[in-house]
GROMACS .gro file of C-alpha atoms in nm:
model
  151
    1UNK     CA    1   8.658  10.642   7.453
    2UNK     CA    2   8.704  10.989   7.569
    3UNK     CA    3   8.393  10.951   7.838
    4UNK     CA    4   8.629  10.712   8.051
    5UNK     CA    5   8.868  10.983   8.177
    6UNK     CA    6   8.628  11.298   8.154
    7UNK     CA    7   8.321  11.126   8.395
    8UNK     CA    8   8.637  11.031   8.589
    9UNK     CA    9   8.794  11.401   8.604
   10UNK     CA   10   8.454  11.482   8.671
   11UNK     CA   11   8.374  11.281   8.949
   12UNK     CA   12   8.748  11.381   9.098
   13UNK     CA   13   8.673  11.730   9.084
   14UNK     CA   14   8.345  11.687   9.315
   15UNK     CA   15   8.516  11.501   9.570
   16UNK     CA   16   8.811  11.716   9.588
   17UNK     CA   17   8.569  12.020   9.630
   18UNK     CA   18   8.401  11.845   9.917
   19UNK     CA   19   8.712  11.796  10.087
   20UNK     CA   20   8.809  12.165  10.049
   21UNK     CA   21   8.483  12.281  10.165
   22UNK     CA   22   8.534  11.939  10.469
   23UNK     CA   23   8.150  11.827  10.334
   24UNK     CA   24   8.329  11.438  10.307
   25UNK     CA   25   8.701  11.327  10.289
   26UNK     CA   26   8.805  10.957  10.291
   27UNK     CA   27   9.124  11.004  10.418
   28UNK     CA   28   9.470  10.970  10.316
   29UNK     CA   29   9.528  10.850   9.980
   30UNK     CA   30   9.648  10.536   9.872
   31UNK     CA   31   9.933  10.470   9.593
   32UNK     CA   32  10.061  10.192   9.414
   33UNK     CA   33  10.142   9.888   9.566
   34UNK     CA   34  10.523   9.779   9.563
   35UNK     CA   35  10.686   9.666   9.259
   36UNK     CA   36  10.919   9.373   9.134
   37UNK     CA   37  11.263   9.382   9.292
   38UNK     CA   38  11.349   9.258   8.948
   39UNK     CA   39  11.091   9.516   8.760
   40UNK     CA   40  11.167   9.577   8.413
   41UNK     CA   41  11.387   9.921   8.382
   42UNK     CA   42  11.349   9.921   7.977
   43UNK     CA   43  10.969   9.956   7.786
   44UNK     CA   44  10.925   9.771   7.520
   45UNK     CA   45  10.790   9.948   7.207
   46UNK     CA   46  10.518   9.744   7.029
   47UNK     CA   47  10.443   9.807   6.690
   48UNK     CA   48  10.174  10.055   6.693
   49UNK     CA   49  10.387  10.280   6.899
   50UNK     CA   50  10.309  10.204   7.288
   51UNK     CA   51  10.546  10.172   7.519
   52UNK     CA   52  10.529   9.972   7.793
   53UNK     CA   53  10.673   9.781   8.127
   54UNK     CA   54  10.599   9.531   8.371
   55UNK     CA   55  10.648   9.640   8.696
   56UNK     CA   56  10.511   9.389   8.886
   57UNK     CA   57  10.438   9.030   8.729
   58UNK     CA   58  10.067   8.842   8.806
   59UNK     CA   59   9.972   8.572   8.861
   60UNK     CA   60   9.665   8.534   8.720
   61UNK     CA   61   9.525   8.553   8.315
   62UNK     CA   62   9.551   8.808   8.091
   63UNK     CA   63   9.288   9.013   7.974
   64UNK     CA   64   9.137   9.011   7.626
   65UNK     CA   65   9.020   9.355   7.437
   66UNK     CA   66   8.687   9.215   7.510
   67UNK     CA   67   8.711   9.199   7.877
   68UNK     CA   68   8.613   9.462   8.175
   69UNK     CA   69   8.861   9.495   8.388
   70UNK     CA   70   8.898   9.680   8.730
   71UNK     CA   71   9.194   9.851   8.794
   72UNK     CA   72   9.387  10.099   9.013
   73UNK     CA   73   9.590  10.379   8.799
   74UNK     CA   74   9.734  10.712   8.780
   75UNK     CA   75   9.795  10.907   8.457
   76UNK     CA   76  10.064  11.208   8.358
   77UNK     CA   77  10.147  11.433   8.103
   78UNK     CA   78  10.544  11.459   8.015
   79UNK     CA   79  10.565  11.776   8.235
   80UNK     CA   80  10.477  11.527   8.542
   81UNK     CA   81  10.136  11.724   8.590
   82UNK     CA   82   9.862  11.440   8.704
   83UNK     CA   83   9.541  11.465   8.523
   84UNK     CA   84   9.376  11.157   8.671
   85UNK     CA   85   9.417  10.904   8.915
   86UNK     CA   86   9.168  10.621   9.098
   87UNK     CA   87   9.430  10.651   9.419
   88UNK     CA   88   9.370  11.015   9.474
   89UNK     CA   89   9.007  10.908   9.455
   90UNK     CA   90   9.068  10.627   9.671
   91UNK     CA   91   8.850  10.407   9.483
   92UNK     CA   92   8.924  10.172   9.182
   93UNK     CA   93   8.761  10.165   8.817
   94UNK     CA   94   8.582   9.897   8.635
   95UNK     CA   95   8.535   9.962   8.287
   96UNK     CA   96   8.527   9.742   7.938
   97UNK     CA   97   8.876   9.718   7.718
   98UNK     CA   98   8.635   9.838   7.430
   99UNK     CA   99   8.522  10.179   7.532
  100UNK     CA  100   8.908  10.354   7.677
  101UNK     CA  101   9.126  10.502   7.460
  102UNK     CA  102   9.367  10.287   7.226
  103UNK     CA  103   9.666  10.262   7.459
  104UNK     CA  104   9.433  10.128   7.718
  105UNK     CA  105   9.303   9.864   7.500
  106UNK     CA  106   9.609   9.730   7.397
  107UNK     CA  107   9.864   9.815   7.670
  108UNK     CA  108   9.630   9.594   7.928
  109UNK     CA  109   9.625   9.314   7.731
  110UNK     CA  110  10.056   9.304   7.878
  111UNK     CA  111   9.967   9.256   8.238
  112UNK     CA  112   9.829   8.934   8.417
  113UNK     CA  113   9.576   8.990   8.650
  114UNK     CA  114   9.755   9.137   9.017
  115UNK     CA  115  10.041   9.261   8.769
  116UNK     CA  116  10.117   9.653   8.761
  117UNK     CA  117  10.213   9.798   8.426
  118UNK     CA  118  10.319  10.160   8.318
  119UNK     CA  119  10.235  10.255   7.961
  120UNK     CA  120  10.401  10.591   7.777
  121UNK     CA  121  10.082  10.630   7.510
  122UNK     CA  122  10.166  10.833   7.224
  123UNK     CA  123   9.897  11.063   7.074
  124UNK     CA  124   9.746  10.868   6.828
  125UNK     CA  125   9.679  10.583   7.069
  126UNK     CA  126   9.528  10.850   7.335
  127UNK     CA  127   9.321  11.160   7.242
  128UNK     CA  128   9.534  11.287   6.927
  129UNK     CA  129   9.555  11.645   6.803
  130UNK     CA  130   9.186  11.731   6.944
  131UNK     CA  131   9.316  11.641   7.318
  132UNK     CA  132   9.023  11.632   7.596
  133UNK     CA  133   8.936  11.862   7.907
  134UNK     CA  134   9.276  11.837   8.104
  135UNK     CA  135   9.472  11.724   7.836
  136UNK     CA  136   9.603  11.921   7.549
  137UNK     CA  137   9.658  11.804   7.151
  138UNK     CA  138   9.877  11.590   7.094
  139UNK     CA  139   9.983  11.463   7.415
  140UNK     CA  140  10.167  11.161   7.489
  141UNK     CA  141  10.020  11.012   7.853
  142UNK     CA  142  10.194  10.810   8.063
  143UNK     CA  143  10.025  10.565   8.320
  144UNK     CA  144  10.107  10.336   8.603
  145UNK     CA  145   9.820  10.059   8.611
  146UNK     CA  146   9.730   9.774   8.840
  147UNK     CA  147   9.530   9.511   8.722
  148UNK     CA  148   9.273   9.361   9.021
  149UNK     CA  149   8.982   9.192   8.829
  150UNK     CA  150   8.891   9.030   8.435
  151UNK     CA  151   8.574   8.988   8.389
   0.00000   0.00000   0.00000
């Protein structure tokens, strides 16, 4: 689970560096597409403790825990610090349900397919009180995901 976001970091880290040092840039980052006029302004809390909302409805299926999926995100810590994010990278991730962290698995499962969702992830559905490179213990995460492909 935890390889997801570190390769990710990782692979952030280089391309910010070659940008600093002007080896490559792509350009002005991206962001999220609009949302619903009529976006949910409440998250719903589902039993194992994620929060979520729709913030812009699809049109197409719903993945399965099962599925890979390629998506467009960006994640924060309460403070508002981002520790990851496929627009800053401008490039989107494909990745299977099965091998993110908890909050991932089941927070995705909300969104149809060209839908945007943002999940609050509480610690035991994210990295827990051993935390990851970037993020420390116990950290809730909070992400703003679009949904492009199932497969």
């Amino acid at each position: 689970m935890q390889t997801f976001f570190s390769f990710h970091r990782f692979t952030f880290l280089i391309a910010a560096l070659a940008c600093l040092t002007a080896v490559s840039c792509s350009g002005p980052k991206r962001g999220p597409s609009a949302v619903d006029a009529d976006a949910e302004t409440e998250f719903t809390t589902t039993d194992s403790g994620l929060k979520y909302r729709i913030l812009r409805k699809g049109s197409g299926e719903k993945p399965i825990a099962t599925n890979r999926v390629t998506v467009d995100y960006s994640g924060w810590l309460d403070n508002g610090q981002i520790f990851d994010s496929s627009y800053n990278r401008n490039e989107s991730t494909t990745f299977l349900l099965t091998q993110v962290i908890p909050g991932w698995t089941e927070g995705l499962q909300y969104v149809s397919k060209g839908g945007m969702i943002e999940l609050e992830i509480p610690s035991n559905l994210g990295y827990g009180p051993g935390g990851t490179p970037g993020i420390p213990p116990n950290s809730t995460l909070h992400f703003k995901v679009e949904l492009h492909e199932i497969r």
